Coordinates of C-alpha atoms in Angstrom, one line a residue:
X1 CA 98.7 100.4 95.3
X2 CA 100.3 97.7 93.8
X3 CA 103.7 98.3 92.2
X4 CA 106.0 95.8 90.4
X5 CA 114.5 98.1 114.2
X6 CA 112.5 99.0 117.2
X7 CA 109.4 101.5 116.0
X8 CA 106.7 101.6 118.0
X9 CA 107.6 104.5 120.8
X10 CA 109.3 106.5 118.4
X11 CA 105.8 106.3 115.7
X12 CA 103.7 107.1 118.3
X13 CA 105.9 110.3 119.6
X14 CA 105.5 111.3 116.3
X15 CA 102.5 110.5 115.6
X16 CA 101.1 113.2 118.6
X17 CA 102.8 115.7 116.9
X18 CA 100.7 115.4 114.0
X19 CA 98.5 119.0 113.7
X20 CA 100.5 121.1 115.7
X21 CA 101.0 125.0 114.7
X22 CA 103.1 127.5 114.9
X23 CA 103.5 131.4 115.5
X24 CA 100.8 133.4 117.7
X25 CA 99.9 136.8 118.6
X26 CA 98.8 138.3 121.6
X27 CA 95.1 137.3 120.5
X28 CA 95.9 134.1 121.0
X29 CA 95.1 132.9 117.6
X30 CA 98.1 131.4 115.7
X31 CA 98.4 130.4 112.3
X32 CA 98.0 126.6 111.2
X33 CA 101.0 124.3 110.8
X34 CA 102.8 124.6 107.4
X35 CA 102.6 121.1 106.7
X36 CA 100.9 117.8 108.1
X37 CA 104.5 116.8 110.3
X38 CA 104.7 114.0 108.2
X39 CA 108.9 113.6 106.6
X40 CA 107.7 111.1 103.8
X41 CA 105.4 113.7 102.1
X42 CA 107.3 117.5 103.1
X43 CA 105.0 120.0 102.7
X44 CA 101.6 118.2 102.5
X45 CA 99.0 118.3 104.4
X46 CA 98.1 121.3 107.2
X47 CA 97.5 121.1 110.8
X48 CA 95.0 123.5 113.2
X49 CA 91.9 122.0 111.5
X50 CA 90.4 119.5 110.4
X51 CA 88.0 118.8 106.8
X52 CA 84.8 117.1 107.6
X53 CA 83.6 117.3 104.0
X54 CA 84.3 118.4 100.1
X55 CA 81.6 119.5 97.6
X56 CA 83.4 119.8 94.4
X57 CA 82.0 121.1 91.3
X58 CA 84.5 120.9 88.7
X59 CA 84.3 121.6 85.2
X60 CA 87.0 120.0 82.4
X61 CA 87.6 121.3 78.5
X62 CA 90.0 118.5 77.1
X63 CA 90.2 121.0 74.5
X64 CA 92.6 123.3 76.2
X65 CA 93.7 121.4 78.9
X66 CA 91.7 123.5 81.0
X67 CA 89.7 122.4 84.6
X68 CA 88.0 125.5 86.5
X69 CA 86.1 124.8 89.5
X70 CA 84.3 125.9 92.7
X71 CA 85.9 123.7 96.0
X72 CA 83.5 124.3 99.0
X73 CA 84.9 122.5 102.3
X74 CA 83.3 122.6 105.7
X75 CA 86.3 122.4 108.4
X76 CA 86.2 122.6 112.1
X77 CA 89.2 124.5 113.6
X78 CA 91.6 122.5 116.1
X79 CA 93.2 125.6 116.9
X80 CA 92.6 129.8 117.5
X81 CA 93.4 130.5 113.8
X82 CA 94.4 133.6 112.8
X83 CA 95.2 132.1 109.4
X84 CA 95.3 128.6 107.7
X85 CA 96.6 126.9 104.7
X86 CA 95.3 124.4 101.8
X87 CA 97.0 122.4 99.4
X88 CA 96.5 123.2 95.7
X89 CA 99.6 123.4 93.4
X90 CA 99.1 124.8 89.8
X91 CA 96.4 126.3 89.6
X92 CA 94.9 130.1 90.2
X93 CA 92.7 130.9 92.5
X94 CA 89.8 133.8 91.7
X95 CA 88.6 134.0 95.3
X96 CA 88.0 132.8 98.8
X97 CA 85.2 133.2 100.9
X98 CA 85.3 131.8 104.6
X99 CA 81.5 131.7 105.9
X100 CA 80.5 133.7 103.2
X101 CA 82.9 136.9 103.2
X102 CA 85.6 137.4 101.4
X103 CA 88.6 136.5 103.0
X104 CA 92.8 136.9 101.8
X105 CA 94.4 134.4 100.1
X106 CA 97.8 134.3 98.3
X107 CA 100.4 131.1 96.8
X108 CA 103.4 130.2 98.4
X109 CA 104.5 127.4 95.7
X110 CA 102.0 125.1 96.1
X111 CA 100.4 126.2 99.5
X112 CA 97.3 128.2 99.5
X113 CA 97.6 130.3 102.5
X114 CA 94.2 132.0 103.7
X115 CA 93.2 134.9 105.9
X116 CA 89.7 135.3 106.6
X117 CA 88.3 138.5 107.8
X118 CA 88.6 137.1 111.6
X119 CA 90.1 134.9 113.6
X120 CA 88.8 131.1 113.9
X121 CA 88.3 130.3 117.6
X122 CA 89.0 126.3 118.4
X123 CA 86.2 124.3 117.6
X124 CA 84.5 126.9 115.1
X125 CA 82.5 125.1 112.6
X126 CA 83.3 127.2 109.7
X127 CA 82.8 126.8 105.1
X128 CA 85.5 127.8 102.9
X129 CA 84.8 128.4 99.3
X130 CA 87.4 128.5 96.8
X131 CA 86.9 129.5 93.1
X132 CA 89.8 128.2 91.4
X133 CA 91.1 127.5 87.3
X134 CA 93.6 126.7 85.1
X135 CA 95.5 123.9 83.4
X136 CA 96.5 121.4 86.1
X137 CA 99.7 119.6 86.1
X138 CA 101.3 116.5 87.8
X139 CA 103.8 117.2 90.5
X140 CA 107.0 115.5 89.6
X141 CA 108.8 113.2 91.7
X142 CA 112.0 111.2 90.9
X143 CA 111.8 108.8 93.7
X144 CA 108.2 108.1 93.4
X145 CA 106.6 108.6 90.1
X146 CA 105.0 111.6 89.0
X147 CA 101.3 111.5 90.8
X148 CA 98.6 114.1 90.0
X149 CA 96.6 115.4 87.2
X150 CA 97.9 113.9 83.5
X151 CA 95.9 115.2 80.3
X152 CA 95.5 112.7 77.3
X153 CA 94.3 112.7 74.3
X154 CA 90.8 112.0 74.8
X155 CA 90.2 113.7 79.0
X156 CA 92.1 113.3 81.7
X157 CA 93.2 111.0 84.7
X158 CA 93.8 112.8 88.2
X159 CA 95.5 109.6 90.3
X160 CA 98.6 108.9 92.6
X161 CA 100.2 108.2 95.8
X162 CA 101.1 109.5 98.4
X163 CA 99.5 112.6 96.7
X164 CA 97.7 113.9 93.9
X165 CA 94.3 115.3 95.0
X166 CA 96.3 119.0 95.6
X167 CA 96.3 118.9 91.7
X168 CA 92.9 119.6 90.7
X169 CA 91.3 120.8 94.2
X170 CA 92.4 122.6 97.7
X171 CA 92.6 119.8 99.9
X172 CA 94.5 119.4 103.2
X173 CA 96.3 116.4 101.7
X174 CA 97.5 113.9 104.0
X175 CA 95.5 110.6 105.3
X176 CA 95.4 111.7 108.6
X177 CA 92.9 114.2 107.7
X178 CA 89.9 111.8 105.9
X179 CA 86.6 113.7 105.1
X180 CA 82.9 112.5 103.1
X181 CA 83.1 113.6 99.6
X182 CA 80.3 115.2 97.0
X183 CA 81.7 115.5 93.2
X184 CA 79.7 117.4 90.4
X185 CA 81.9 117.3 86.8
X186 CA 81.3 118.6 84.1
X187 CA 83.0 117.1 80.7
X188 CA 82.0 117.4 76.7
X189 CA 79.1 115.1 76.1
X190 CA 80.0 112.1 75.2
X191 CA 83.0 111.7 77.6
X192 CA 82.7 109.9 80.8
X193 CA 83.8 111.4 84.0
X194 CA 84.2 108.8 87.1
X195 CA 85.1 109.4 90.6
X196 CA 84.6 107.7 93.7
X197 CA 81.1 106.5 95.6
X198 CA 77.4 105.9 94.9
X199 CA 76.9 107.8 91.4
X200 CA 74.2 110.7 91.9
X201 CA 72.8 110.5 88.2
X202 CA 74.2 112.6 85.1
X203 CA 72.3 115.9 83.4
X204 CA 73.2 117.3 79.7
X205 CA 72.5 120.3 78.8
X206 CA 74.2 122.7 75.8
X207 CA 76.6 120.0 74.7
X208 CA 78.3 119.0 78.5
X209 CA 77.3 116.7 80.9
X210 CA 77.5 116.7 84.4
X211 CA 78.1 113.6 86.1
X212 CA 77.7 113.3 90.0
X213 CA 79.3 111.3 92.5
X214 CA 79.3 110.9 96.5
X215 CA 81.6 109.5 98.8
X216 CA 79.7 109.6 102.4
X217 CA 82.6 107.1 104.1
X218 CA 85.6 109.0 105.1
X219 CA 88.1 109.1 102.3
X220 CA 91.8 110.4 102.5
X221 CA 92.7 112.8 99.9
X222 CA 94.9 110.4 97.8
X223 CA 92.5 108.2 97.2
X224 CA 89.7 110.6 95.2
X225 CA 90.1 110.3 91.6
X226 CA 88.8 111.6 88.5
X227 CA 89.2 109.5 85.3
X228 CA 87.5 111.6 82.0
X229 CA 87.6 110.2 78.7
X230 CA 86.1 107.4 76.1
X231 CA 85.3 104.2 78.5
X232 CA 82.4 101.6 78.0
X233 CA 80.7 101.8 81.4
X234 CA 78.9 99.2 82.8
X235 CA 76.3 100.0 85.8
X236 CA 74.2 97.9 88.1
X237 CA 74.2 96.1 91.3
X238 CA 75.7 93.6 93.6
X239 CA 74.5 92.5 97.2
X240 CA 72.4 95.4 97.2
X241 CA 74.8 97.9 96.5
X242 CA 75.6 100.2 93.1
X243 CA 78.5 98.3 91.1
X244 CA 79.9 101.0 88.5
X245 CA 83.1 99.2 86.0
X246 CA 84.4 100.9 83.4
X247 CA 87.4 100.3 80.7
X248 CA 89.0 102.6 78.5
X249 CA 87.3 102.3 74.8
X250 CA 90.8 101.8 73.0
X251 CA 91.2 98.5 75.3
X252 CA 89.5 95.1 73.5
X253 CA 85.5 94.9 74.8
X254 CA 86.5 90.9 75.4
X255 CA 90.1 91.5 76.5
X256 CA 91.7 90.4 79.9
X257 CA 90.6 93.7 81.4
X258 CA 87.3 93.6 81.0
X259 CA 87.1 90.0 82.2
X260 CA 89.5 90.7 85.3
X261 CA 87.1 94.1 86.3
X262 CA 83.9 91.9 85.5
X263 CA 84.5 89.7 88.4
X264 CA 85.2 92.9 91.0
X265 CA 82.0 91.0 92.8
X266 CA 82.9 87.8 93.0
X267 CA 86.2 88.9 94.5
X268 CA 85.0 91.5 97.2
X269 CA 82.7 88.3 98.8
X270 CA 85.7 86.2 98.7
X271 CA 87.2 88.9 100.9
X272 CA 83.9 89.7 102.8
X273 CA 84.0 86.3 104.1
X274 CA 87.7 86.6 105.4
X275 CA 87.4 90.4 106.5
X276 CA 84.0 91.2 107.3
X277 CA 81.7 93.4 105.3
X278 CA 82.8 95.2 102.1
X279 CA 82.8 99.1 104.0
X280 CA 81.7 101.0 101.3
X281 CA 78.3 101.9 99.5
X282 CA 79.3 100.9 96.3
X283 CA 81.4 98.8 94.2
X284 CA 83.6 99.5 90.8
X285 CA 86.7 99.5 88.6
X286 CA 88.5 101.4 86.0
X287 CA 90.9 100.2 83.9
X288 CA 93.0 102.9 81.9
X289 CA 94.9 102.8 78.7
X290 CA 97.7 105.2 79.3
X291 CA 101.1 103.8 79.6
X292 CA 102.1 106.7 82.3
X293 CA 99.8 104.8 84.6
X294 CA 102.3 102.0 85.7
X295 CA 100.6 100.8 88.6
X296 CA 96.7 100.1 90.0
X297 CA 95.3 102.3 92.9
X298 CA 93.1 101.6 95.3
X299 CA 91.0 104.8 94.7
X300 CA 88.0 104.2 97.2
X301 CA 85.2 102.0 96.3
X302 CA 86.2 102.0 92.8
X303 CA 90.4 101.0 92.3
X304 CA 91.7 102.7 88.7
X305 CA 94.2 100.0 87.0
X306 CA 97.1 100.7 84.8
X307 CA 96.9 98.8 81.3
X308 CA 100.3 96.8 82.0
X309 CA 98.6 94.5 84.1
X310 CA 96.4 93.1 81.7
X311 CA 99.1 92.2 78.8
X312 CA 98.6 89.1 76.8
X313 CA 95.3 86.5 77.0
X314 CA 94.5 85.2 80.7
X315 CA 92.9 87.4 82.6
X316 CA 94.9 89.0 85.9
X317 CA 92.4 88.5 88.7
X318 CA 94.7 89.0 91.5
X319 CA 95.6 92.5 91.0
X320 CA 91.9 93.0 91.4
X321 CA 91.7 91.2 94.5
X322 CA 94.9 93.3 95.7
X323 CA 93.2 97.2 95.0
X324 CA 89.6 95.1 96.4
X325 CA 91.7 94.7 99.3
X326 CA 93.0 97.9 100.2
X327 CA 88.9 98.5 100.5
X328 CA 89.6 97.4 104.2
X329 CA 93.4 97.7 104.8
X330 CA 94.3 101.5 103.8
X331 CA 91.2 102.6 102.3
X332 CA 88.5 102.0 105.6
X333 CA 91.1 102.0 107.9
X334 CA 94.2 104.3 107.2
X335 CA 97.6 105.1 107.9
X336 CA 98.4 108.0 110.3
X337 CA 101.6 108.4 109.0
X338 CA 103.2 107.0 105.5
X339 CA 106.2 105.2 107.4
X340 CA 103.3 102.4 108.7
X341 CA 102.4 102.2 105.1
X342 CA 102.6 98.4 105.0
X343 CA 99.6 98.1 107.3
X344 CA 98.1 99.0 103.8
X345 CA 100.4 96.8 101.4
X346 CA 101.7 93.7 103.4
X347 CA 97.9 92.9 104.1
X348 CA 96.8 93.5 100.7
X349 CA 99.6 91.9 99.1
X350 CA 98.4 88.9 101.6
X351 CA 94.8 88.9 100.8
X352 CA 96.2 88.7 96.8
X353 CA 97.8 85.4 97.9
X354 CA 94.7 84.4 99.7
X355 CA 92.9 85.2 96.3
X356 CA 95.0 83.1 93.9
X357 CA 95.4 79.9 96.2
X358 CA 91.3 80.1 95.9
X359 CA 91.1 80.7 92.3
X360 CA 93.0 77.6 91.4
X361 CA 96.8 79.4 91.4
X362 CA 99.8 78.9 93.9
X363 CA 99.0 77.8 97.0
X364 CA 99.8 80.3 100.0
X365 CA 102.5 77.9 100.9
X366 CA 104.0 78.2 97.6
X367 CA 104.1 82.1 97.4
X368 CA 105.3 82.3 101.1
X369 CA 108.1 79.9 100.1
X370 CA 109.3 81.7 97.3
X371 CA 109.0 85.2 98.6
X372 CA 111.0 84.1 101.5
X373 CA 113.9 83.2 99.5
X374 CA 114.1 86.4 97.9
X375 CA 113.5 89.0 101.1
X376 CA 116.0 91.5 101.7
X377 CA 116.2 91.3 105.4
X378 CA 118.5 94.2 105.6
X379 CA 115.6 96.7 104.5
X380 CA 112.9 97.0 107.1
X381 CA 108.9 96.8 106.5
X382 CA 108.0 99.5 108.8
X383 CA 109.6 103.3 108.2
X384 CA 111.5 102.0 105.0
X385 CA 112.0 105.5 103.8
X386 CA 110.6 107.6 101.6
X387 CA 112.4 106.1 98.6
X388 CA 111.3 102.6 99.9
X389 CA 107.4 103.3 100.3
X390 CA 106.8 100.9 97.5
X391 CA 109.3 98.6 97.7
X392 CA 109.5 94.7 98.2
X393 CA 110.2 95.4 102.1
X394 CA 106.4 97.0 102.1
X395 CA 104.5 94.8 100.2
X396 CA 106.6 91.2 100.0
X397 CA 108.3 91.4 103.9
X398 CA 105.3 92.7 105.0
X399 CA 103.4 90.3 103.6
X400 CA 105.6 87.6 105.0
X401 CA 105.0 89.1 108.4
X402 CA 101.5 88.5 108.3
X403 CA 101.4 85.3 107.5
X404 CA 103.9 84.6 110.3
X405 CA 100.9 86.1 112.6
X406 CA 98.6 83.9 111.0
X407 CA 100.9 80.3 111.4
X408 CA 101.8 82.1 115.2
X409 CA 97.9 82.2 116.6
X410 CA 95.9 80.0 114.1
X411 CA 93.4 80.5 111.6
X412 CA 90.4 81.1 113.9
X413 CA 92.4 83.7 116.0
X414 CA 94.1 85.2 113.1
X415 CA 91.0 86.0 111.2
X416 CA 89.2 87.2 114.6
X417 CA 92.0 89.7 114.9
X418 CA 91.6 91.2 111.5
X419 CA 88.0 91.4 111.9
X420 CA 88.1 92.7 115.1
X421 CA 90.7 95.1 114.0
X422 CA 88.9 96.4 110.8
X423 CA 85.7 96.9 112.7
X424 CA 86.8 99.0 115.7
X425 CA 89.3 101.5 113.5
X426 CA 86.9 101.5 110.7
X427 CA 86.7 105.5 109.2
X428 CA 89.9 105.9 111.1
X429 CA 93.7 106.2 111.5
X430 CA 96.3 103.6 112.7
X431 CA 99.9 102.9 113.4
X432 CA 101.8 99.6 113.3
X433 CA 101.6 100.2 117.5
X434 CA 98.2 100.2 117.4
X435 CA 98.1 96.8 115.7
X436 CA 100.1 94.8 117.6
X437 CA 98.5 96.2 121.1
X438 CA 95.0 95.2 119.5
X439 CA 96.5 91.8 118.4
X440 CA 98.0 91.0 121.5
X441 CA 95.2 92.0 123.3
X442 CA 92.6 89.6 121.2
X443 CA 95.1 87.1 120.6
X444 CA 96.0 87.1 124.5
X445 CA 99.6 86.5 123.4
X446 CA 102.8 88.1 123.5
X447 CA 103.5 88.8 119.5
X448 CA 105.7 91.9 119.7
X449 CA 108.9 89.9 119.8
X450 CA 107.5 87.8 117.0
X451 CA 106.3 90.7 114.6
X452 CA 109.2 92.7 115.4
X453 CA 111.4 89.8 113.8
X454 CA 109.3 89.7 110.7
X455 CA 109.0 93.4 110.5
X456 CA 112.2 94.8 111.1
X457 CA 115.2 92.2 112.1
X458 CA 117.9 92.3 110.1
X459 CA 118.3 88.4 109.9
X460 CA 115.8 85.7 108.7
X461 CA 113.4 84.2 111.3
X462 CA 112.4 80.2 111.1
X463 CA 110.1 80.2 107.8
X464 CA 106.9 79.7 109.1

């Protein structure tokens, strides 16, 4: 996204505890954990299994407001479940089937807690199908911005960090849990309706179209989108891969947006080169014109961008080469827990400094310089708190930090570690522990001393 101590035992403690689940009977099966564990997002997520894939078939009247749909996830259980629990917050559900019989199902809030007929041994492969409606809403936050499902006048845009997806579909919503995705949706002819991965064709027929979508990397929750409404699409290729852009119809054809999203390409080699090959099966953009949108997101394989970033004449290339970043660093490769969020932002925010120094801008130097100046080395980059997720300690100190790494070990070692790093977690989850063993370890230095500084002293280290 990009938005205007001593961690590493305590993380990974916690970090274990992730999936763990309460209660029993004398069965031995015991309902799944309430929540994912995780104190920046209370309540989201589930523990005692796990989603290995969503096939969503959703159906949108901007008319009314109103999204019905049918949500069919294939899970493997982690634990003996007696019972187990999905996000969805809103909306009703008409019925759940678990491997095809009908099982119980009630709301608590915006849990959706499920009983099927029997228990779930451990390592049961097992479907649940959810048939679901009604007129989905964003779930408020004051701290973070309201993230979710927002109607507009012409569709709808379903978008937001640290969680949205629980708005529109049952989802175990937390990153630790990343599954392959299969989108059908349904929308008034004439409307567009994009989402993430390879597009899958489109099919009319009595006045809607269906447009179809598939995700086959592993995708964490947050970052599925669905964007309906009046956009000029544009469709076709680069390096051998589908390249789907799009920008809302109400934005100028020859504005900065479209010339920032028409260079998404040009931008994902620049970053190939540095990183390693783009991870996804397809390429894309969407810029939005609704003012609620205040920030770009790094929705997989195809980033949605709020209209603020493209004010005035010049195009704004580097919030493109930010959200084309995050393709690697927090997209590919994840966070297992939110408070090591900045292995998503400092890089990207890095990579955006990489971008402009290329493009003719402010040389890496420059930026480093000033941002230096203006760091807050009271507020730590790693577990900032939930209120500082998204603050300048994330993206700006974290930032900082990696180009300290880079100055520390050299260009050739530096950009052998990030490589090295993004191909052997690739599809998976990290901690900030995890990166500083496997850059130690390929550096064949001592740099926990050195990132620890950067990451969480409270007092400025030599500029680099």
């Amino acid at each position: 996204m990009r938005r205007g101590r001593v961690w590493a035992a305590g993380l990974v403690a916690a970090a274990l505890a992730l999936g763990g689940c309460t209660g029993g009977d004398e069965s031995g099966f015991r309902p799944g954990a309430a929540d994912a564990g995780d104190p920046y997002v209370p309540g989201a997520g589930n523990g005692g299994y796990d989603v290995g894939h969503y096939a969503l078939d959703v159906r949108y009247d901007p008319a009314g407001d109103r999204l019905t749909g049918t949500a069919t996830l294939t899970v493997t259980a982690t634990r003996a479940l007696s019972r187990f629990q999905l996000d969805l917050a809103g909306l009703d559900v008409e019925r759940v089937r678990v491997d095809g019989e009908a099982a119980k199902h009630r709301h608590d809030g915006a849990e959706l807690i499920v009983t099927p007929a029997g228990g779930l041994p451990s390592g049961r492969r097992f479907t649940v199908e959810v048939t679901y409606g009604g007129v989905p809403q964003p779930l408020p936050n004051a701290e973070l911005g309201d993230g979710g499902f927002h109607a507009t006048p012409d569709g709808a845009i379903a978008l937001g960090q640290p969680e949205s997806a629980s708005t529109w579909y049952p989802v175990n919503d937390h990153p630790s849990d990343k599954a392959t995705y299969d989108l059908a949706v349904t929308v008034p002819d004439g409307l567009a309706a994009l989402s993430n991965g390879v597009p899958e064709g489109r099919t009319s027929d009595g006045g809607w179209t269906t447009w179809r979508w598939s995700e086959r990397a592993p995708m964490a929750s947050y970052l599925s989108t669905l964007v309906i409404g009046d956009y000029r699409v544009s469709s076709g290729t680069h390096a051998g891969k589908p390249i789907v852009t799009a920008v809302a119809a109400a934005l100028p054809a020859d504005g900065p947006a479209a010339a920032s999203v028409a260079r998404t390409g040009e931008v994902a080699d620049f970053l190939a080169e540095r990183f390693g090959p783009y991870p996804f099966e397809a390429y894309g953009g969407v810029v939005v014109a609704d003012e609620r949108i205040r920030y770009a997101l790094e929705t997989q394989s195809r980033p949605v961008y709020g209209p603020a970033f493209f004010r005035g004449e010049r195009p704004n290339t580097e919030v493109v080469a930010h959200e084309l970043a995050h393709q690697w660093f927090g997209d590919s490769v994840s966070v297992a827990r939110w408070s090591d969020i900045w292995l998503n932002e400092g890089f990207a925010t890095y990579a955006e400094w990489l971008w402009a120094e290329h493009d003719g801008g402010r040389t890496v130097a420059q930026t480093v310089a000033e941002r230096y100046a203006a760091t807050d080395w009271s507020k730590p980059t790693v577990d900032p708190g939930r209120a500082g997720m998204f603050s300048d300690a994330v993206y700006q100190r974290g930032a900082l930090a990696v180009h300290a790494l880079r100055r520390a070990v050299g260009d050739e070692t530096f950009y052998r570690v990030l490589r090295g790093w993004l191909a052997q977690h690739r599809d998976g989850n990290v901690t900030t522990a995890d990166f500083v063993g496997y850059a130690e370890r390929t550096s064949g230095r001592p740099l926990r001393a050195l990132l620890d500084a950067w990451l969480v002293g409270g007092t400025p280290p030599g500029l680099p």
